[in-house]
Coordinates of C-alpha atoms in Angstrom, one line a residue:
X1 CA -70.0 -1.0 18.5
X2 CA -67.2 -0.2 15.9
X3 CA -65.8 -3.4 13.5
X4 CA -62.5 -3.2 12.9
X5 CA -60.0 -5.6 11.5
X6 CA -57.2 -3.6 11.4
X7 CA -54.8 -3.2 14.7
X8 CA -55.7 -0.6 17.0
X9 CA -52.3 1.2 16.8
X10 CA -53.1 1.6 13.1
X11 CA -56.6 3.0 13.4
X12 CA -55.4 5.3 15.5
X13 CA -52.0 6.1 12.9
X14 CA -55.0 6.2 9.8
X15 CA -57.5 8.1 11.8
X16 CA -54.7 11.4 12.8
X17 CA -53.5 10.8 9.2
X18 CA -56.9 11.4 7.4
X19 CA -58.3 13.9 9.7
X20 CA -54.7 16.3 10.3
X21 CA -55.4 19.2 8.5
X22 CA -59.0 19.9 9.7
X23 CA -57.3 19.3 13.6
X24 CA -60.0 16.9 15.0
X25 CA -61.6 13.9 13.9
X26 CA -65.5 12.7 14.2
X27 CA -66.8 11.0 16.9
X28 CA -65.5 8.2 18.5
X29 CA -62.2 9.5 18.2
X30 CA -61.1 11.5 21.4
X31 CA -61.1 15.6 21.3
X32 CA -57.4 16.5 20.5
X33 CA -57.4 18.0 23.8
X34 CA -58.1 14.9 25.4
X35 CA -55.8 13.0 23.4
X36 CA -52.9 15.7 24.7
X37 CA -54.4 15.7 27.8
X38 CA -54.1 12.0 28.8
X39 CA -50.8 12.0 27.2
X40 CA -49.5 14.0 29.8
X41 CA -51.2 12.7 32.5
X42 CA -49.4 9.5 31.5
X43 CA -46.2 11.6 31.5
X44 CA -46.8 12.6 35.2
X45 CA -47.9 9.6 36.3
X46 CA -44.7 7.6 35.0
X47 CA -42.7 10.2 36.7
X48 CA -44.5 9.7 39.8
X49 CA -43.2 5.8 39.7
X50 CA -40.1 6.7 38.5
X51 CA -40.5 4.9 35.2
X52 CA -37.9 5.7 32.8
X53 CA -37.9 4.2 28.9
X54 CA -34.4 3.3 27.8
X55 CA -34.7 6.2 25.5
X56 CA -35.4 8.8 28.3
X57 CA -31.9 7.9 30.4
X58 CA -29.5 10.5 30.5
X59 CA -26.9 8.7 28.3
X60 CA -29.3 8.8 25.3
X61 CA -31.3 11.8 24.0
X62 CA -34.9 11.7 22.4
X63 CA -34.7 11.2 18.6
X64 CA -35.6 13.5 15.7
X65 CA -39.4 13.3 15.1
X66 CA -38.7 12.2 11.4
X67 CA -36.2 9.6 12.9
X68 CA -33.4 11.3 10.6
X69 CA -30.4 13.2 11.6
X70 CA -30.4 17.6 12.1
X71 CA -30.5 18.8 9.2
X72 CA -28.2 22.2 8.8
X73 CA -30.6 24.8 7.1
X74 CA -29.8 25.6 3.8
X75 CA -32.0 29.3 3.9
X76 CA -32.6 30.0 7.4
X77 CA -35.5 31.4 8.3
X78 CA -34.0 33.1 11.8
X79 CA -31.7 35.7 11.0
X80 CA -28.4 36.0 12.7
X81 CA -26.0 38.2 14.2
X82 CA -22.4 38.5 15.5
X83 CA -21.5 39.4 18.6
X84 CA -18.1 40.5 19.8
X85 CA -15.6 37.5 21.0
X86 CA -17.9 34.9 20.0
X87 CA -16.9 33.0 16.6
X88 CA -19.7 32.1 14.9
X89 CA -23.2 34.0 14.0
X90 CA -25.6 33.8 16.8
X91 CA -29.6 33.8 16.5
X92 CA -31.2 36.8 16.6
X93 CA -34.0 34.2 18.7
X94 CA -32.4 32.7 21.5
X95 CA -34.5 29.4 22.6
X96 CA -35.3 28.9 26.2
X97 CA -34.5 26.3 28.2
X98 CA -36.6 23.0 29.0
X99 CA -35.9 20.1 32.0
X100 CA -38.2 18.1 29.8
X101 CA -35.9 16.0 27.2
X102 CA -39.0 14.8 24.8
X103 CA -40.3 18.7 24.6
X104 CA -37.1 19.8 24.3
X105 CA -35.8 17.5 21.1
X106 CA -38.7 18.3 19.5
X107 CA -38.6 22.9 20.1
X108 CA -34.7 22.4 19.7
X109 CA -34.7 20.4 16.6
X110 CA -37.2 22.6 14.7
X111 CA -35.9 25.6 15.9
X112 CA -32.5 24.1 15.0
X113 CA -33.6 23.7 11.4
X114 CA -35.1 27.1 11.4
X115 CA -32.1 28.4 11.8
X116 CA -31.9 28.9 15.4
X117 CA -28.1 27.9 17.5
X118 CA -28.3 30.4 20.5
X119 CA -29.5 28.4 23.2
X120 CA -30.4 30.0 26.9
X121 CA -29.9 27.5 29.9
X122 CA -28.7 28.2 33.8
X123 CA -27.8 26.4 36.7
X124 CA -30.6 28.3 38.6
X125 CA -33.1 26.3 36.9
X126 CA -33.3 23.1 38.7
X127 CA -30.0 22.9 39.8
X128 CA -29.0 22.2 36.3
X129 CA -32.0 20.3 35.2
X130 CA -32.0 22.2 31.8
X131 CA -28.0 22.5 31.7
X132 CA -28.3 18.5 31.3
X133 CA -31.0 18.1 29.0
X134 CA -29.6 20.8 26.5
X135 CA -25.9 19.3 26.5
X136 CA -27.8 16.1 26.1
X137 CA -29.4 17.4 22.8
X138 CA -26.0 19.1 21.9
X139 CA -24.3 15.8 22.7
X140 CA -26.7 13.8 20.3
X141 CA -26.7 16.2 17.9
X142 CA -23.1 16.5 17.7
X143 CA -23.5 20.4 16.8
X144 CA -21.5 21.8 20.0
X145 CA -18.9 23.6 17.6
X146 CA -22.3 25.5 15.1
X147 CA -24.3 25.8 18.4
X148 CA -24.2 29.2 20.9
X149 CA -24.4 28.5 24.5
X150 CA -26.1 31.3 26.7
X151 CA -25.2 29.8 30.4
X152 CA -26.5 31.8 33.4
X153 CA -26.0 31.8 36.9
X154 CA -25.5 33.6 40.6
X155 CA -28.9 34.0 41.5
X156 CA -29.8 35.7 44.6
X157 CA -29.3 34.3 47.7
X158 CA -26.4 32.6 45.4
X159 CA -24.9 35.8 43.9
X160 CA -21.3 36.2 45.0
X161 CA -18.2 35.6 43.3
X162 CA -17.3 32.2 44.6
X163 CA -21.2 31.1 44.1
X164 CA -20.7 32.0 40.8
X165 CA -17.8 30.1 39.9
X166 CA -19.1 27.1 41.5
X167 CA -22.4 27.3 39.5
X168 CA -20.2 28.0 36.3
X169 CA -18.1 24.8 37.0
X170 CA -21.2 22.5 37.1
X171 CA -23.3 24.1 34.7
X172 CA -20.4 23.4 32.1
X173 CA -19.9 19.9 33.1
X174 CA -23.9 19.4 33.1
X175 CA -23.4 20.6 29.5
X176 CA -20.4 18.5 28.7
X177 CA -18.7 21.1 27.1
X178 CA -15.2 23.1 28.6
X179 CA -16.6 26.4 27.6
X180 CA -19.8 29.0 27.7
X181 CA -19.7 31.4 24.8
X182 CA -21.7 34.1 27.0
X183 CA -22.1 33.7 30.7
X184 CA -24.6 36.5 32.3
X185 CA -25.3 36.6 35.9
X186 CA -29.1 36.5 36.7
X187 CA -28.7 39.3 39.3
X188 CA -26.2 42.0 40.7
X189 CA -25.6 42.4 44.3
X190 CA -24.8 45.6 45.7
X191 CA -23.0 44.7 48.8
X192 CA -20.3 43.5 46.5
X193 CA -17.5 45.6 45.4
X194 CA -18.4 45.3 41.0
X195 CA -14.9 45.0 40.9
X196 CA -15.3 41.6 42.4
X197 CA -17.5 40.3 39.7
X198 CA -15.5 41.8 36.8
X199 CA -12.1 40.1 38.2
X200 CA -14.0 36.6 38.8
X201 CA -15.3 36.7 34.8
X202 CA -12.0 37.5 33.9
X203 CA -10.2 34.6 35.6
X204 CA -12.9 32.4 33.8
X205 CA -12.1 33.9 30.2
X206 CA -8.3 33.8 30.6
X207 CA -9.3 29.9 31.6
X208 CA -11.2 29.7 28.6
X209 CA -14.3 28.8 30.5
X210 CA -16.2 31.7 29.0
X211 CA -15.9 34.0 26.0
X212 CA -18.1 36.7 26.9
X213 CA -20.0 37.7 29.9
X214 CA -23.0 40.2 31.1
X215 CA -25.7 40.8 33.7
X216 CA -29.1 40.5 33.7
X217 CA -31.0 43.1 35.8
X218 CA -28.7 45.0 36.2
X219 CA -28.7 49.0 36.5
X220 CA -27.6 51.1 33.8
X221 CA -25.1 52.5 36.6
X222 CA -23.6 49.6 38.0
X223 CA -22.6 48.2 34.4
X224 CA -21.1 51.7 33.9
X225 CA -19.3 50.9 37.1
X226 CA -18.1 47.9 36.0
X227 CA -17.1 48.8 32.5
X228 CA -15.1 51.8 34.1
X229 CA -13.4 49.5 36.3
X230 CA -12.6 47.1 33.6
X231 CA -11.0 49.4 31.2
X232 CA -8.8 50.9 34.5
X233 CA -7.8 47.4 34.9
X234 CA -6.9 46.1 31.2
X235 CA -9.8 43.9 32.1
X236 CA -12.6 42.8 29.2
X237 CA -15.8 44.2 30.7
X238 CA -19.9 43.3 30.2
X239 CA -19.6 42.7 26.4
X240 CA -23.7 42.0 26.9
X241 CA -27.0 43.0 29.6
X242 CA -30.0 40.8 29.5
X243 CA -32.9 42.8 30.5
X244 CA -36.7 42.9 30.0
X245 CA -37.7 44.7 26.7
X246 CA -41.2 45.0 25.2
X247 CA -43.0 47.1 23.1
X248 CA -45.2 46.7 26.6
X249 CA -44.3 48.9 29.2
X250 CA -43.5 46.2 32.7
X251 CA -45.8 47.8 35.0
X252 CA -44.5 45.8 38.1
X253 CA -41.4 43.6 38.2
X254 CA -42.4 40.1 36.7
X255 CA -40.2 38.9 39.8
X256 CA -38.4 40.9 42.3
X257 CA -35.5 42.1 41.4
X258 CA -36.3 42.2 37.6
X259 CA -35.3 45.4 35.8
X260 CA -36.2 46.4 32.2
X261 CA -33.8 48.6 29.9
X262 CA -36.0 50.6 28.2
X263 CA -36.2 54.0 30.0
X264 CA -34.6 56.8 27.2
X265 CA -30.9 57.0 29.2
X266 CA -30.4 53.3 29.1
X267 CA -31.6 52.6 25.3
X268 CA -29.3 55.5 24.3
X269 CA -26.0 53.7 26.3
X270 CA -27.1 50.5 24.2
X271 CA -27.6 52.3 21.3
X272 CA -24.3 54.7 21.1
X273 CA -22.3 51.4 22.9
X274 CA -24.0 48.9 21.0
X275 CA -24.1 46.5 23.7
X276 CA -25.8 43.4 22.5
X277 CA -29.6 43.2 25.2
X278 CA -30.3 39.3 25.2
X279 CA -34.1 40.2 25.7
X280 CA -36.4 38.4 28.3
X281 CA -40.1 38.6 28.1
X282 CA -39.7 40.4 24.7
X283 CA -43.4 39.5 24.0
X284 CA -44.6 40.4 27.4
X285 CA -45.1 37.2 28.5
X286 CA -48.1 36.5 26.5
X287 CA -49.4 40.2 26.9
X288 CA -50.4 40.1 23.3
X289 CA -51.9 37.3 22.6
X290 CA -53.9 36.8 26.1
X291 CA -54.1 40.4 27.6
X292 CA -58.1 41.2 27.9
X293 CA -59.2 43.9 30.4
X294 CA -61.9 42.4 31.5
X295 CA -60.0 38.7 32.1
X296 CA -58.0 39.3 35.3
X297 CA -57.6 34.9 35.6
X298 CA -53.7 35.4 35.1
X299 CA -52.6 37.3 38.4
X300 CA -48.7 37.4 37.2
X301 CA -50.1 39.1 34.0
X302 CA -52.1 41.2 35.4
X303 CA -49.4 42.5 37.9
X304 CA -46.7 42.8 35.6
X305 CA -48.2 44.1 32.3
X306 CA -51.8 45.1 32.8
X307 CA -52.3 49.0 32.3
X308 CA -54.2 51.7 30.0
X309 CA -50.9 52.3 28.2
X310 CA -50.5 49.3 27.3
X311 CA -53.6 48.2 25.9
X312 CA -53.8 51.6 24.5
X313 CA -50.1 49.7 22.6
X314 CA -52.0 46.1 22.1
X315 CA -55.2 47.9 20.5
X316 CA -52.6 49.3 17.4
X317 CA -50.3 46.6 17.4
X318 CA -53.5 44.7 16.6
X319 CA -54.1 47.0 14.2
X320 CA -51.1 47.6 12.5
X321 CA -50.9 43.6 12.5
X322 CA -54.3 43.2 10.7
X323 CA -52.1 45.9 7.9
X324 CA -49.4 43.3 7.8
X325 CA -51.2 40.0 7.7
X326 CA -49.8 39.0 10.9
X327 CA -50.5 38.9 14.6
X328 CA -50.1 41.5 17.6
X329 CA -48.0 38.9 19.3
X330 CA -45.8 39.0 15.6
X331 CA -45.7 43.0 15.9
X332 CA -44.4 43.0 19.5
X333 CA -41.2 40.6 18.8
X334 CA -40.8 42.9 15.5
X335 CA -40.3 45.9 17.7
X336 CA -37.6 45.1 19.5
X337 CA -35.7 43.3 16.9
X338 CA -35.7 46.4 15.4
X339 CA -34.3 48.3 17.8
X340 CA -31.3 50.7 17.2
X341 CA -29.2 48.2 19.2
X342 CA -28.6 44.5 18.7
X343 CA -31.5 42.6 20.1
X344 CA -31.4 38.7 20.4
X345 CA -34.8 37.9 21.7
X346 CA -35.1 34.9 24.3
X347 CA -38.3 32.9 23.5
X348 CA -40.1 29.8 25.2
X349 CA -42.4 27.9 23.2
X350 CA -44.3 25.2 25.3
X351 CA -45.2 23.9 22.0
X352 CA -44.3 23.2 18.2
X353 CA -47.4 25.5 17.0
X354 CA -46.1 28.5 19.5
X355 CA -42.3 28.1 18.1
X356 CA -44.2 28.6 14.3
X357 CA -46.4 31.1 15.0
X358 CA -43.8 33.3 16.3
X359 CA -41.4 33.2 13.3
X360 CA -43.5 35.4 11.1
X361 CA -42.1 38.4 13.4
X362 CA -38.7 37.9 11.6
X363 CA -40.5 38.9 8.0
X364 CA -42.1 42.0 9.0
X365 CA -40.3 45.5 8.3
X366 CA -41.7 48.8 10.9
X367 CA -40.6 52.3 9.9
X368 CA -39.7 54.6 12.4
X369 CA -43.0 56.0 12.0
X370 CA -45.1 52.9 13.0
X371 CA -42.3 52.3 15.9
X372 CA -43.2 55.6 17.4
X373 CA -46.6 55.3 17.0
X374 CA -47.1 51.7 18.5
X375 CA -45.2 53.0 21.8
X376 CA -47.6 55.8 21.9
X377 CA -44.9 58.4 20.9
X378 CA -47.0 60.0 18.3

């Protein structure tokens, strides 16, 4: 038996309080992981009974953890860059997109004050489940005029031009804002005429609905196509592609019809065009930090990412980390920012320790040297 005269709430307060830095207190406290763990069973469970605090409704957005407002930062930590048609700098990190408001005010807020105002968000995901939540933040925030919005759409089966504009109408109102600064389709569909897709984007940027717009997974060929088509027409063409690009080679499409851009013809064309790649899976998915030969637990892993090659790339980016006083995982995102062609790397932190840990990348400087030689080139 414990005596206590102090309330329970504040034990609890005292207890994380004295014990934070060293990440777990003594006996009888809970394990942290139980502490999480229950705190999201809890989570479920409310969602299961439809429980909603007044703070969780869609008219009102989670507050900053400090209970103060954003701050702007002062020295940002994430560098930025500027892409053509779009008026303000934009992230070289673009934060991924969460359906879960009380995860997402706490990743959007640090990574916010970080530095961080290209946001990545698509109708695809949930029918707008994370179109909602981030125009909530925005909303709340009020920092829809410093903020870059990365809106996505036509997803196969739902990839044709009227689809598209569809999708585009009610991600924007999910958002609450007229306007997308990039739109990027998440797929291509051949049996469509490019010229379809180029004239469809167009109407939406004369409208004002979109500033600049590219494809994800697309082929190097069919984004020739379309740019040849656009400058025929007077037309603005893909001002950016978002494919996969890792220091890891993607053995096996991630998902079917997922293409990466880093086979020599296409990096040159990005290169020589300098056609911003907003990056997916930049880090391999988690290739770096979990990728084990002899664990074979994550099958999508596995599939995707799981060769001699690349752990033949993991074993020196480990290395060359240990040189560097940072991680493999640090190494990775450092490659391709450093790409001869602007790079603006998509992340997902599932938690505020994964969104620190992968900031470091931003400080570390490869010569072409150690570039080659961590893609085996040398």
């Amino acid at each position: 038996v414990v005596e206590e005269s102090r309330p329970l709430y504040a034990v609890e307060a005292d207890t994380v309080a004295e014990h934070l830095e060293k990440r777990q207190a003594a006996s009888p406290a809970m394990t942290w992981d139980d502490s999480l763990g229950q705190a999201r069973t809890l989570d479920r469970w409310r969602q299961a009974i439809g429980l909603v605090y007044p703070n969780e409704k869609p008219e009102t957005f989670p507050p900053h953890v400090l209970r103060r407002p954003l701050a702007k930062p002062v020295r940002p930590t994430i560098p930025s860059g500027r892409i053509e048609k779009i008026d303000k700098p934009v992230s070289r990190l673009v934060m991924g997109a969460y359906g879960d408001a009380n995860l997402a005010a706490v990743l959007f807020d640090a990574f916010y004050e970080a530095g961080g105002n290209a946001f990545d968000t698509s109708w695809w995901y949930g029918q707008g489940a994370t179109d909602k939540v981030l125009g909530r933040w925005i909303k709340a925030r009020g920092v829809r005029k410093e903020t870059v919005i990365l809106a996505k759409g036509a997803h196969t089966p739902g990839c044709y031009p009227k689809e598209l504009t569809r999708q585009l109408l009610a991600s924007l109102e999910f958002l609450q804002t007229d306007y997308a600064d990039m739109y990027i389709m998440h797929r291509d569909n051949l049996e469509i005429p490019v010229g379809e897709f180029v004239d469809v984007l167009n109407e939406h940027v004369r409208a004002g609905r979109i500033r600049v717009f590219g494809g994800s997974n697309w082929t190097l060929a069919r984004l020739i196509e379309a740019n040849e088509y656009a400058a025929k027409k007077g037309l603005q063409g893909f001002g950016s592609v978002s494919n996969n690009f890792s220091l890891a080679r993607m053995v096996n499409p991630v998902w079917d019809g997922c293409i990466a851009a880093k086979d020599a013809p296409f990096v040159e064309w990005l290169a020589r065009t300098q056609t911003p790649l907003m990056v997916w899976s930049s880090q391999a998915r988690g290739f770096f930090v979990r990728g084990k030969p002899e664990d074979t637990s994550d099958r999508e892993l596995v599939h995707a990412w799981y060769s001699e090659d690349n752990f033949e790339r993991l074993r020196r980016a480990t290395e060359l980390g240990r040189k560097k006083g940072v991680t493999a995982n640090n190494i990775a995102l450092a490659y391709v920012l450093a790409q001869p062609f602007p790079a603006y790397c998509l992340i997902g932190p599932q938690k505020l320790s994964e969104l620190r840990t992968t900031l470091p990348a931003l400080t570390v400087q490869l010569t072409p040297e150690e570039m080659r030689w961590l893609n085996l080139e040398t």
